[in-house]
PDB file of C-alpha atoms in Angstrom:
ATOM      1  CA  MET A   1     -20.109 -11.057  -8.215  1.00  0.00           C
ATOM      2  CA  TYR A   2     -19.063  -7.516  -8.753  1.00  0.00           C
ATOM      3  CA  ALA A   3     -21.021  -5.194 -10.799  1.00  0.00           C
ATOM      4  CA  THR A   4     -19.164  -3.677 -13.676  1.00  0.00           C
ATOM      5  CA  SER A   5     -21.703  -1.584 -15.509  1.00  0.00           C
ATOM      6  CA  PHE A   6     -20.362   1.561 -14.186  1.00  0.00           C
ATOM      7  CA  ARG A   7     -17.724   3.471 -16.137  1.00  0.00           C
ATOM      8  CA  PRO A   8     -16.279   6.369 -14.314  1.00  0.00           C
ATOM      9  CA  SER A   9     -15.031   9.568 -15.971  1.00  0.00           C
ATOM     10  CA  ARG A  10     -13.927  12.771 -14.780  1.00  0.00           C
ATOM     11  CA  GLU A  11     -17.181  14.541 -15.877  1.00  0.00           C
ATOM     12  CA  SER A  12     -19.506  11.818 -14.408  1.00  0.00           C
ATOM     13  CA  CYS A  13     -18.090  11.166 -10.773  1.00  0.00           C
ATOM     14  CA  ARG A  14     -15.866  12.651  -8.021  1.00  0.00           C
ATOM     15  CA  PRO A  15     -12.061  12.688  -8.927  1.00  0.00           C
ATOM     16  CA  ILE A  16     -10.423   9.398  -8.606  1.00  0.00           C
ATOM     17  CA  ARG A  17      -7.108   9.443  -6.578  1.00  0.00           C
ATOM     18  CA  VAL A  18      -4.550   6.808  -6.598  1.00  0.00           C
ATOM     19  CA  SER A  19      -1.219   6.140  -4.849  1.00  0.00           C
ATOM     20  CA  PHE A  20       1.430   3.438  -5.686  1.00  0.00           C
ATOM     21  CA  GLU A  21       3.469   1.310  -3.449  1.00  0.00           C
ATOM     22  CA  PHE A  22       7.077   0.056  -4.739  1.00  0.00           C
ATOM     23  CA  PHE A  23       9.811  -1.911  -2.758  1.00  0.00           C
ATOM     24  CA  PRO A  24      13.506  -0.953  -2.853  1.00  0.00           C
ATOM     25  CA  PRO A  25      15.567  -3.053  -5.490  1.00  0.00           C
ATOM     26  CA  LYS A  26      18.166  -5.549  -4.534  1.00  0.00           C
ATOM     27  CA  THR A  27      19.932  -5.953  -7.904  1.00  0.00           C
ATOM     28  CA  PRO A  28      20.835  -3.587 -10.891  1.00  0.00           C
ATOM     29  CA  GLU A  29      18.204  -5.501 -12.860  1.00  0.00           C
ATOM     30  CA  MET A  30      15.550  -4.904 -10.272  1.00  0.00           C
ATOM     31  CA  GLU A  31      16.538  -1.258 -10.020  1.00  0.00           C
ATOM     32  CA  THR A  32      16.046  -0.885 -13.838  1.00  0.00           C
ATOM     33  CA  THR A  33      12.590  -2.562 -13.463  1.00  0.00           C
ATOM     34  CA  LEU A  34      11.573  -0.300 -10.587  1.00  0.00           C
ATOM     35  CA  TRP A  35      12.576   3.048 -12.292  1.00  0.00           C
ATOM     36  CA  SER A  36      10.848   2.023 -15.487  1.00  0.00           C
ATOM     37  CA  SER A  37       7.580   1.244 -13.639  1.00  0.00           C
ATOM     38  CA  ILE A  38       7.908   4.607 -11.852  1.00  0.00           C
ATOM     39  CA  GLU A  39       8.445   6.430 -15.128  1.00  0.00           C
ATOM     40  CA  ARG A  40       5.384   4.568 -16.613  1.00  0.00           C
ATOM     41  CA  LEU A  41       3.166   5.483 -13.607  1.00  0.00           C
ATOM     42  CA  ALA A  42       4.333   8.848 -12.742  1.00  0.00           C
ATOM     43  CA  PRO A  43       2.425  10.787 -15.357  1.00  0.00           C
ATOM     44  CA  LEU A  44      -0.831   9.497 -13.703  1.00  0.00           C
ATOM     45  CA  ASN A  45      -0.078  12.063 -11.020  1.00  0.00           C
ATOM     46  CA  PRO A  46      -0.549   9.856  -7.854  1.00  0.00           C
ATOM     47  CA  SER A  47      -1.275  11.466  -4.718  1.00  0.00           C
ATOM     48  CA  PHE A  48       1.860   9.746  -3.334  1.00  0.00           C
ATOM     49  CA  VAL A  49       4.135   6.846  -3.685  1.00  0.00           C
ATOM     50  CA  SER A  50       5.252   4.721  -0.861  1.00  0.00           C
ATOM     51  CA  VAL A  51       8.480   2.744  -0.516  1.00  0.00           C
ATOM     52  CA  THR A  52       8.591  -0.361   1.734  1.00  0.00           C
ATOM     53  CA  TYR A  53      10.872  -1.168   4.476  1.00  0.00           C
ATOM     54  CA  GLY A  54      12.136  -4.793   5.118  1.00  0.00           C
ATOM     55  CA  ALA A  55      11.664  -6.826   8.289  1.00  0.00           C
ATOM     56  CA  GLY A  56      14.039  -5.785  10.989  1.00  0.00           C
ATOM     57  CA  GLY A  57      15.169  -2.623   8.996  1.00  0.00           C
ATOM     58  CA  SER A  58      16.870  -4.953   6.296  1.00  0.00           C
ATOM     59  CA  THR A  59      16.243  -2.601   3.519  1.00  0.00           C
ATOM     60  CA  ARG A  60      16.748   0.699   5.669  1.00  0.00           C
ATOM     61  CA  GLU A  61      19.452   2.086   3.480  1.00  0.00           C
ATOM     62  CA  ARG A  62      17.967   1.073   0.084  1.00  0.00           C
ATOM     63  CA  THR A  63      14.558   2.296   1.208  1.00  0.00           C
ATOM     64  CA  HIS A  64      16.249   5.784   1.946  1.00  0.00           C
ATOM     65  CA  ASN A  65      18.198   5.837  -1.274  1.00  0.00           C
ATOM     66  CA  THR A  66      15.022   5.095  -3.285  1.00  0.00           C
ATOM     67  CA  VAL A  67      12.947   7.673  -1.502  1.00  0.00           C
ATOM     68  CA  SER A  68      15.860  10.312  -1.675  1.00  0.00           C
ATOM     69  CA  ARG A  69      16.066   9.669  -5.494  1.00  0.00           C
ATOM     70  CA  LEU A  70      12.508  10.178  -5.856  1.00  0.00           C
ATOM     71  CA  VAL A  71      12.728  13.645  -4.113  1.00  0.00           C
ATOM     72  CA  ARG A  72      15.689  14.547  -6.292  1.00  0.00           C
ATOM     73  CA  GLU A  73      14.726  13.246  -9.496  1.00  0.00           C
ATOM     74  CA  THR A  74      10.876  13.503  -9.687  1.00  0.00           C
ATOM     75  CA  ASP A  75       7.900  15.496  -8.931  1.00  0.00           C
ATOM     76  CA  LEU A  76       6.393  12.668  -6.941  1.00  0.00           C
ATOM     77  CA  LYS A  77       5.514  12.913  -3.252  1.00  0.00           C
ATOM     78  CA  PRO A  78       7.244   9.952  -1.694  1.00  0.00           C
ATOM     79  CA  ALA A  79       5.908   8.338   1.531  1.00  0.00           C
ATOM     80  CA  ALA A  80       8.745   6.263   3.290  1.00  0.00           C
ATOM     81  CA  HIS A  81       7.723   3.078   5.213  1.00  0.00           C
ATOM     82  CA  LEU A  82       9.207   3.020   8.827  1.00  0.00           C
ATOM     83  CA  THR A  83       8.968   0.052  11.497  1.00  0.00           C
ATOM     84  CA  CYS A  84       9.719  -0.111  15.045  1.00  0.00           C
ATOM     85  CA  VAL A  85      11.572  -3.376  14.719  1.00  0.00           C
ATOM     86  CA  ALA A  86      15.252  -3.861  15.715  1.00  0.00           C
ATOM     87  CA  ALA A  87      16.142  -0.411  16.406  1.00  0.00           C
ATOM     88  CA  THR A  88      16.206   1.896  19.484  1.00  0.00           C
ATOM     89  CA  LYS A  89      14.078   5.124  19.516  1.00  0.00           C
ATOM     90  CA  ALA A  90      17.089   7.139  18.938  1.00  0.00           C
ATOM     91  CA  GLU A  91      18.070   5.183  15.959  1.00  0.00           C
ATOM     92  CA  VAL A  92      14.413   5.344  14.430  1.00  0.00           C
ATOM     93  CA  ASP A  93      14.351   9.050  15.366  1.00  0.00           C
ATOM     94  CA  ASP A  94      17.463   9.674  13.333  1.00  0.00           C
ATOM     95  CA  VAL A  95      15.999   7.893  10.371  1.00  0.00           C
ATOM     96  CA  VAL A  96      12.912  10.350  10.670  1.00  0.00           C
ATOM     97  CA  ARG A  97      15.170  13.477  10.899  1.00  0.00           C
ATOM     98  CA  ALA A  98      17.280  12.053   7.808  1.00  0.00           C
ATOM     99  CA  TYR A  99      14.017  11.894   5.918  1.00  0.00           C
ATOM    100  CA  HIS A 100      13.030  15.367   6.739  1.00  0.00           C
ATOM    101  CA  GLU A 101      16.377  16.632   5.820  1.00  0.00           C
ATOM    102  CA  ALA A 102      15.869  14.909   2.503  1.00  0.00           C
ATOM    103  CA  GLY A 103      12.673  16.740   1.791  1.00  0.00           C
ATOM    104  CA  VAL A 104      10.281  13.722   2.775  1.00  0.00           C
ATOM    105  CA  ARG A 105       7.211  14.959   4.585  1.00  0.00           C
ATOM    106  CA  HIS A 106       5.117  11.637   4.512  1.00  0.00           C
ATOM    107  CA  ILE A 107       5.795   8.408   6.579  1.00  0.00           C
ATOM    108  CA  VAL A 108       3.829   5.283   6.495  1.00  0.00           C
ATOM    109  CA  ALA A 109       4.422   4.037  10.208  1.00  0.00           C
ATOM    110  CA  LEU A 110       4.088   0.369  10.848  1.00  0.00           C
ATOM    111  CA  ARG A 111       5.032  -1.948  13.785  1.00  0.00           C
ATOM    112  CA  GLY A 112       6.645  -4.117  11.433  1.00  0.00           C
ATOM    113  CA  ASP A 113       7.139  -8.024  11.203  1.00  0.00           C
ATOM    114  CA  PRO A 114       9.269  -9.768  14.010  1.00  0.00           C
ATOM    115  CA  ALA A 115      12.932  -9.875  13.058  1.00  0.00           C
ATOM    116  CA  GLU A 116      12.939 -13.396  13.041  1.00  0.00           C
ATOM    117  CA  GLY A 117      10.205 -13.582  10.279  1.00  0.00           C
ATOM    118  CA  VAL A 118       6.455 -13.759   9.889  1.00  0.00           C
ATOM    119  CA  GLY A 119       4.793 -16.157  12.301  1.00  0.00           C
ATOM    120  CA  THR A 120       7.349 -15.837  15.186  1.00  0.00           C
ATOM    121  CA  ALA A 121       6.428 -13.905  18.375  1.00  0.00           C
ATOM    122  CA  TYR A 122       6.763 -10.213  18.325  1.00  0.00           C
ATOM    123  CA  SER A 123       8.684  -8.551  21.060  1.00  0.00           C
ATOM    124  CA  ALA A 124       9.654  -4.766  21.311  1.00  0.00           C
ATOM    125  CA  HIS A 125      13.184  -3.875  20.827  1.00  0.00           C
ATOM    126  CA  GLN A 126      14.782  -2.946  24.053  1.00  0.00           C
ATOM    127  CA  GLY A 127      14.742   0.939  24.074  1.00  0.00           C
ATOM    128  CA  GLY A 128      12.595   0.910  21.033  1.00  0.00           C
ATOM    129  CA  TYR A 129       9.149   2.002  20.095  1.00  0.00           C
ATOM    130  CA  GLU A 130       6.726  -0.750  21.335  1.00  0.00           C
ATOM    131  CA  ARG A 131       3.877  -0.235  19.142  1.00  0.00           C
ATOM    132  CA  SER A 132       2.956   1.489  15.799  1.00  0.00           C
ATOM    133  CA  CYS A 133       0.923   4.211  17.703  1.00  0.00           C
ATOM    134  CA  ASP A 134       4.043   4.873  19.757  1.00  0.00           C
ATOM    135  CA  LEU A 135       5.938   5.397  16.486  1.00  0.00           C
ATOM    136  CA  VAL A 136       3.232   7.703  15.231  1.00  0.00           C
ATOM    137  CA  ALA A 137       3.496   9.809  18.230  1.00  0.00           C
ATOM    138  CA  GLY A 138       7.217  10.035  18.023  1.00  0.00           C
ATOM    139  CA  ILE A 139       7.107  10.969  14.187  1.00  0.00           C
ATOM    140  CA  LYS A 140       4.637  13.752  14.875  1.00  0.00           C
ATOM    141  CA  ARG A 141       7.030  15.093  17.792  1.00  0.00           C
ATOM    142  CA  ILE A 142      10.012  15.190  15.305  1.00  0.00           C
ATOM    143  CA  GLY A 143       8.465  17.237  12.514  1.00  0.00           C
ATOM    144  CA  ASP A 144       5.508  18.362  10.205  1.00  0.00           C
ATOM    145  CA  PHE A 145       4.935  14.859   8.770  1.00  0.00           C
ATOM    146  CA  GLU A 146       1.823  13.361   7.357  1.00  0.00           C
ATOM    147  CA  VAL A 147       1.657   9.881   8.745  1.00  0.00           C
ATOM    148  CA  SER A 148      -0.198   6.948   7.320  1.00  0.00           C
ATOM    149  CA  VAL A 149      -0.839   3.775   9.268  1.00  0.00           C
ATOM    150  CA  SER A 150      -2.013   0.279   8.411  1.00  0.00           C
ATOM    151  CA  ALA A 151      -5.643  -1.246   8.618  1.00  0.00           C
ATOM    152  CA  TYR A 152      -6.790  -4.756   8.472  1.00  0.00           C
ATOM    153  CA  PRO A 153     -10.439  -5.409   6.980  1.00  0.00           C
ATOM    154  CA  GLU A 154      -9.915  -9.187   8.027  1.00  0.00           C
ATOM    155  CA  ARG A 155      -8.085  -8.162  11.241  1.00  0.00           C
ATOM    156  CA  HIS A 156      -4.186  -8.242  11.803  1.00  0.00           C
ATOM    157  CA  PRO A 157      -3.158 -12.014  12.144  1.00  0.00           C
ATOM    158  CA  GLU A 158      -1.987 -11.461  15.640  1.00  0.00           C
ATOM    159  CA  ALA A 159      -4.848  -9.651  16.851  1.00  0.00           C
ATOM    160  CA  GLY A 160      -7.248 -11.653  19.187  1.00  0.00           C
ATOM    161  CA  SER A 161     -10.424 -10.223  17.653  1.00  0.00           C
ATOM    162  CA  LEU A 162     -11.476  -7.482  15.126  1.00  0.00           C
ATOM    163  CA  ASP A 163     -12.456  -5.341  18.102  1.00  0.00           C
ATOM    164  CA  GLN A 164      -8.880  -5.588  19.299  1.00  0.00           C
ATOM    165  CA  ASP A 165      -7.405  -4.659  16.049  1.00  0.00           C
ATOM    166  CA  LEU A 166      -9.961  -1.691  15.952  1.00  0.00           C
ATOM    167  CA  ASP A 167      -8.572  -0.580  19.329  1.00  0.00           C
ATOM    168  CA  ALA A 168      -5.141  -0.525  17.902  1.00  0.00           C
ATOM    169  CA  LEU A 169      -6.185   1.618  14.880  1.00  0.00           C
ATOM    170  CA  LYS A 170      -8.046   3.906  17.350  1.00  0.00           C
ATOM    171  CA  ALA A 171      -4.715   4.297  19.204  1.00  0.00           C
ATOM    172  CA  LYS A 172      -2.927   5.129  16.143  1.00  0.00           C
ATOM    173  CA  VAL A 173      -5.588   7.833  15.208  1.00  0.00           C
ATOM    174  CA  ASP A 174      -5.401   9.349  18.716  1.00  0.00           C
ATOM    175  CA  CYS A 175      -1.587   9.565  18.270  1.00  0.00           C
ATOM    176  CA  GLY A 176      -1.909  11.666  15.050  1.00  0.00           C
ATOM    177  CA  ALA A 177      -2.392   9.235  12.122  1.00  0.00           C
ATOM    178  CA  ASP A 178      -3.746  11.167   9.090  1.00  0.00           C
ATOM    179  CA  ARG A 179      -5.105   8.104   7.105  1.00  0.00           C
ATOM    180  CA  ALA A 180      -5.118   4.307   7.084  1.00  0.00           C
ATOM    181  CA  ILE A 181      -4.309   2.133   4.083  1.00  0.00           C
ATOM    182  CA  THR A 182      -5.796  -1.432   4.329  1.00  0.00           C
ATOM    183  CA  GLN A 183      -4.071  -4.692   3.691  1.00  0.00           C
ATOM    184  CA  PHE A 184      -5.266  -6.084   0.323  1.00  0.00           C
ATOM    185  CA  PHE A 185      -8.573  -7.834   0.040  1.00  0.00           C
ATOM    186  CA  PHE A 186     -10.391  -9.632  -2.786  1.00  0.00           C
ATOM    187  CA  ASP A 187     -14.074  -9.489  -1.422  1.00  0.00           C
ATOM    188  CA  ASN A 188     -15.298  -5.896  -1.457  1.00  0.00           C
ATOM    189  CA  ASP A 189     -18.007  -6.568   1.054  1.00  0.00           C
ATOM    190  CA  LEU A 190     -15.372  -7.166   3.613  1.00  0.00           C
ATOM    191  CA  PHE A 191     -14.017  -3.743   3.063  1.00  0.00           C
ATOM    192  CA  PHE A 192     -17.545  -2.088   3.540  1.00  0.00           C
ATOM    193  CA  ARG A 193     -18.265  -4.227   6.584  1.00  0.00           C
ATOM    194  CA  TYR A 194     -14.977  -3.022   8.091  1.00  0.00           C
ATOM    195  CA  LEU A 195     -15.795   0.414   7.124  1.00  0.00           C
ATOM    196  CA  ASP A 196     -19.113   0.291   9.230  1.00  0.00           C
ATOM    197  CA  ARG A 197     -17.269  -1.146  12.356  1.00  0.00           C
ATOM    198  CA  VAL A 198     -14.588   1.675  11.948  1.00  0.00           C
ATOM    199  CA  GLN A 199     -17.038   4.400  11.781  1.00  0.00           C
ATOM    200  CA  SER A 200     -19.041   2.900  14.588  1.00  0.00           C
ATOM    201  CA  ARG A 201     -15.972   3.266  16.719  1.00  0.00           C
ATOM    202  CA  GLY A 202     -15.722   6.993  15.849  1.00  0.00           C
ATOM    203  CA  ILE A 203     -12.659   6.707  13.637  1.00  0.00           C
ATOM    204  CA  ASP A 204     -13.017   9.417  11.063  1.00  0.00           C
ATOM    205  CA  ILE A 205      -9.792   9.416   9.244  1.00  0.00           C
ATOM    206  CA  PRO A 206      -9.741   8.219   5.532  1.00  0.00           C
ATOM    207  CA  ILE A 207      -9.445   4.490   5.056  1.00  0.00           C
ATOM    208  CA  ILE A 208      -7.738   3.831   1.832  1.00  0.00           C
ATOM    209  CA  PRO A 209      -8.474   0.331   0.193  1.00  0.00           C
ATOM    210  CA  GLY A 210      -5.107  -1.464  -0.583  1.00  0.00           C
ATOM    211  CA  ILE A 211      -5.438  -3.342  -3.995  1.00  0.00           C
ATOM    212  CA  LEU A 212      -3.207  -6.067  -5.035  1.00  0.00           C
ATOM    213  CA  PRO A 213      -3.510  -6.851  -8.897  1.00  0.00           C
ATOM    214  CA  VAL A 214      -2.985 -10.567  -9.140  1.00  0.00           C
ATOM    215  CA  GLN A 215      -0.011 -10.865 -11.460  1.00  0.00           C
ATOM    216  CA  ASN A 216       0.710 -14.366 -10.325  1.00  0.00           C
ATOM    217  CA  PHE A 217      -2.156 -16.247  -8.438  1.00  0.00           C
ATOM    218  CA  LYS A 218       0.125 -18.796  -6.704  1.00  0.00           C
ATOM    219  CA  GLN A 219       2.438 -16.014  -5.378  1.00  0.00           C
ATOM    220  CA  ALA A 220      -0.650 -13.982  -4.320  1.00  0.00           C
ATOM    221  CA  ALA A 221      -2.223 -16.768  -2.442  1.00  0.00           C
ATOM    222  CA  ASN A 222       0.961 -17.645  -0.681  1.00  0.00           C
ATOM    223  CA  PHE A 223       1.169 -13.839   0.330  1.00  0.00           C
ATOM    224  CA  ALA A 224      -2.457 -13.896   1.464  1.00  0.00           C
ATOM    225  CA  ARG A 225      -1.898 -16.750   3.866  1.00  0.00           C
ATOM    226  CA  ARG A 226       1.045 -15.057   5.463  1.00  0.00           C
ATOM    227  CA  THR A 227      -0.896 -11.951   5.951  1.00  0.00           C
ATOM    228  CA  GLY A 228      -4.172 -13.224   6.997  1.00  0.00           C
ATOM    229  CA  ALA A 229      -6.074 -12.080   3.922  1.00  0.00           C
ATOM    230  CA  SER A 230      -8.691 -14.728   2.437  1.00  0.00           C
ATOM    231  CA  VAL A 231      -8.687 -15.914  -1.034  1.00  0.00           C
ATOM    232  CA  PRO A 232     -12.033 -16.581  -2.374  1.00  0.00           C
ATOM    233  CA  ASP A 233     -12.825 -19.865  -4.094  1.00  0.00           C
ATOM    234  CA  TRP A 234     -14.079 -17.909  -7.375  1.00  0.00           C
ATOM    235  CA  LEU A 235     -10.636 -16.304  -7.605  1.00  0.00           C
ATOM    236  CA  ALA A 236      -8.801 -19.581  -7.548  1.00  0.00           C
ATOM    237  CA  ALA A 237     -11.248 -20.766 -10.257  1.00  0.00           C
ATOM    238  CA  ARG A 238     -10.601 -17.812 -12.496  1.00  0.00           C
ATOM    239  CA  PHE A 239      -6.860 -18.792 -12.569  1.00  0.00           C
ATOM    240  CA  GLU A 240      -7.158 -22.547 -12.550  1.00  0.00           C
ATOM    241  CA  GLY A 241      -5.219 -24.098 -15.434  1.00  0.00           C
ATOM    242  CA  LEU A 242      -3.268 -21.025 -16.141  1.00  0.00           C
ATOM    243  CA  GLU A 243       0.027 -21.872 -14.481  1.00  0.00           C
ATOM    244  CA  ASP A 244       1.827 -22.074 -17.817  1.00  0.00           C
ATOM    245  CA  ASP A 245      -0.194 -19.808 -19.928  1.00  0.00           C
ATOM    246  CA  VAL A 246       1.294 -16.305 -19.219  1.00  0.00           C
ATOM    247  CA  ALA A 247      -0.746 -14.447 -21.873  1.00  0.00           C
ATOM    248  CA  THR A 248      -4.195 -15.660 -20.839  1.00  0.00           C
ATOM    249  CA  ARG A 249      -3.151 -15.124 -17.282  1.00  0.00           C
ATOM    250  CA  LYS A 250      -2.459 -11.539 -17.793  1.00  0.00           C
ATOM    251  CA  LEU A 251      -5.680 -11.101 -19.485  1.00  0.00           C
ATOM    252  CA  VAL A 252      -7.646 -12.610 -16.613  1.00  0.00           C
ATOM    253  CA  ALA A 253      -5.713 -10.753 -14.086  1.00  0.00           C
ATOM    254  CA  ALA A 254      -6.652  -7.581 -15.859  1.00  0.00           C
ATOM    255  CA  ALA A 255     -10.271  -8.665 -15.854  1.00  0.00           C
ATOM    256  CA  VAL A 256     -10.350  -9.528 -12.079  1.00  0.00           C
ATOM    257  CA  ALA A 257      -8.764  -6.268 -11.001  1.00  0.00           C
ATOM    258  CA  ALA A 258     -11.085  -4.184 -13.190  1.00  0.00           C
ATOM    259  CA  GLU A 259     -14.311  -6.019 -11.565  1.00  0.00           C
ATOM    260  CA  GLN A 260     -12.886  -5.159  -8.134  1.00  0.00           C
ATOM    261  CA  VAL A 261     -11.999  -1.548  -8.641  1.00  0.00           C
ATOM    262  CA  LEU A 262     -14.935  -0.649 -10.709  1.00  0.00           C
ATOM    263  CA  ASP A 263     -17.389  -2.148  -8.151  1.00  0.00           C
ATOM    264  CA  LEU A 264     -15.661  -0.059  -5.375  1.00  0.00           C
ATOM    265  CA  VAL A 265     -16.152   3.108  -7.424  1.00  0.00           C
ATOM    266  CA  ASP A 266     -19.720   2.060  -8.110  1.00  0.00           C
ATOM    267  CA  ARG A 267     -20.075   2.061  -4.377  1.00  0.00           C
ATOM    268  CA  GLY A 268     -18.542   5.345  -3.709  1.00  0.00           C
ATOM    269  CA  VAL A 269     -14.793   4.728  -3.228  1.00  0.00           C
ATOM    270  CA  THR A 270     -12.604   7.433  -4.899  1.00  0.00           C
ATOM    271  CA  ASP A 271      -9.102   6.646  -3.327  1.00  0.00           C
ATOM    272  CA  PHE A 272      -6.984   3.459  -4.164  1.00  0.00           C
ATOM    273  CA  HIS A 273      -3.687   2.335  -3.042  1.00  0.00           C
ATOM    274  CA  PHE A 274      -2.039  -0.188  -5.376  1.00  0.00           C
ATOM    275  CA  TYR A 275       0.588  -2.608  -4.451  1.00  0.00           C
ATOM    276  CA  THR A 276       2.390  -2.807  -7.697  1.00  0.00           C
ATOM    277  CA  MET A 277       5.065  -5.419  -6.988  1.00  0.00           C
ATOM    278  CA  ASN A 278       7.341  -2.978  -9.010  1.00  0.00           C
ATOM    279  CA  ARG A 279       5.376  -3.788 -12.226  1.00  0.00           C
ATOM    280  CA  ALA A 280       3.600  -0.970 -14.015  1.00  0.00           C
ATOM    281  CA  ASP A 281       1.434  -2.363 -16.936  1.00  0.00           C
ATOM    282  CA  LEU A 282      -1.398  -4.012 -14.956  1.00  0.00           C
ATOM    283  CA  VAL A 283      -1.758  -0.970 -12.571  1.00  0.00           C
ATOM    284  CA  TYR A 284      -1.545   1.334 -15.419  1.00  0.00           C
ATOM    285  CA  ALA A 285      -4.341  -0.415 -17.277  1.00  0.00           C
ATOM    286  CA  ILE A 286      -6.561  -0.504 -14.082  1.00  0.00           C
ATOM    287  CA  CYS A 287      -5.978   3.276 -13.654  1.00  0.00           C
ATOM    288  CA  HIS A 288      -6.914   3.832 -17.366  1.00  0.00           C
ATOM    289  CA  LEU A 289     -10.379   2.086 -16.591  1.00  0.00           C
ATOM    290  CA  LEU A 290     -10.786   4.220 -13.668  1.00  0.00           C
ATOM    291  CA  GLY A 291     -10.554   7.321 -16.024  1.00  0.00           C
ATOM    292  CA  LEU A 292      -7.137   8.567 -15.254  1.00  0.00           C
ATOM    293  CA  ARG A 293      -4.905   9.821 -18.169  1.00  0.00           C
ATOM    294  CA  ALA A 294      -1.365  10.516 -18.316  1.00  0.00           C
ATOM    295  CA  ALA A 295      -0.442  14.267 -17.684  1.00  0.00           C
ATOM    296  CA  PRO A 296       1.951  15.775 -20.206  1.00  0.00           C
ATOM    297  CA  VAL A 297       4.677  16.190 -17.558  1.00  0.00           C
ATOM    298  CA  ALA A 298       7.804  14.271 -17.587  1.00  0.00           C
ATOM    299  CA  ALA A 299       8.534  12.072 -14.573  1.00  0.00           C
ATOM    300  CA  GLU A 300      11.991  13.542 -14.083  1.00  0.00           C
ATOM    301  CA  LYS A 301      12.433  17.193 -12.950  1.00  0.00           C
ATOM    302  CA  ALA A 302      15.295  17.681 -15.325  1.00  0.00           C
ATOM    303  CA  ALA A 303      16.929  15.706 -18.216  1.00  0.00           C
ATOM    304  CA  ALA A 304      20.253  14.295 -17.635  1.00  0.00           C
TER     305      ALA A 304
END
């Protein structure tokens, strides 16, 4: 299991940097939850916050609205997700220019899931960007954007091998990617073995571990199956029998996440990207254990 004896602090280790992922809300209630979570996490001074983009561009407008509001109302640095799916190059380029006009300077460039859903065959849109590396190059041609891309410690589900997956990452780097954010994982050894293989290929951009705090084990396990991430038996055992015990489940979730991130810190990791699921409390607690403290700065630029 993970070592947990190390307790980081700003005085005893290199600075810890975090970033947070959110998804655009579908309902007024979800909107309230999202902005409550942003308000809670903003004082931790994240490096950036990303906003996801639905399959086939299904959340395009909501993603743009959320990112634009982050620019207008907060001091956070938003990163907008963008995919190649279901759009021509001209349409995607228009989205990129709209982000630039809104003040966004960071894009997370992804190929995206097939418009028909995960598990179906992917085919590039006629007249669209074929692969994520092409999208990276297109974004870089349009403006002065920082571009993040995805990385897969257990390989992308559609890749024939990890070597093929590393070829895809190398192509994205060659096209101008500035950093990679990994798919979530629960076994830290997988991440470090992946770093060794990345470095052996001469890929030298930062590889940021993506962390999914397990708020609901059944939901997380289903998500993992769809994305090709493995779920260790020990993790399933931790949550066994807690389906109807929300209070204990939250305590176990905090312990599991703390074990993982503290072990990563103990092994030299200083940057973390949290998949928040638009929920702040567990992520905030983990950041507190990492030594981060809320800055005395309001999330909003100006009071209403």
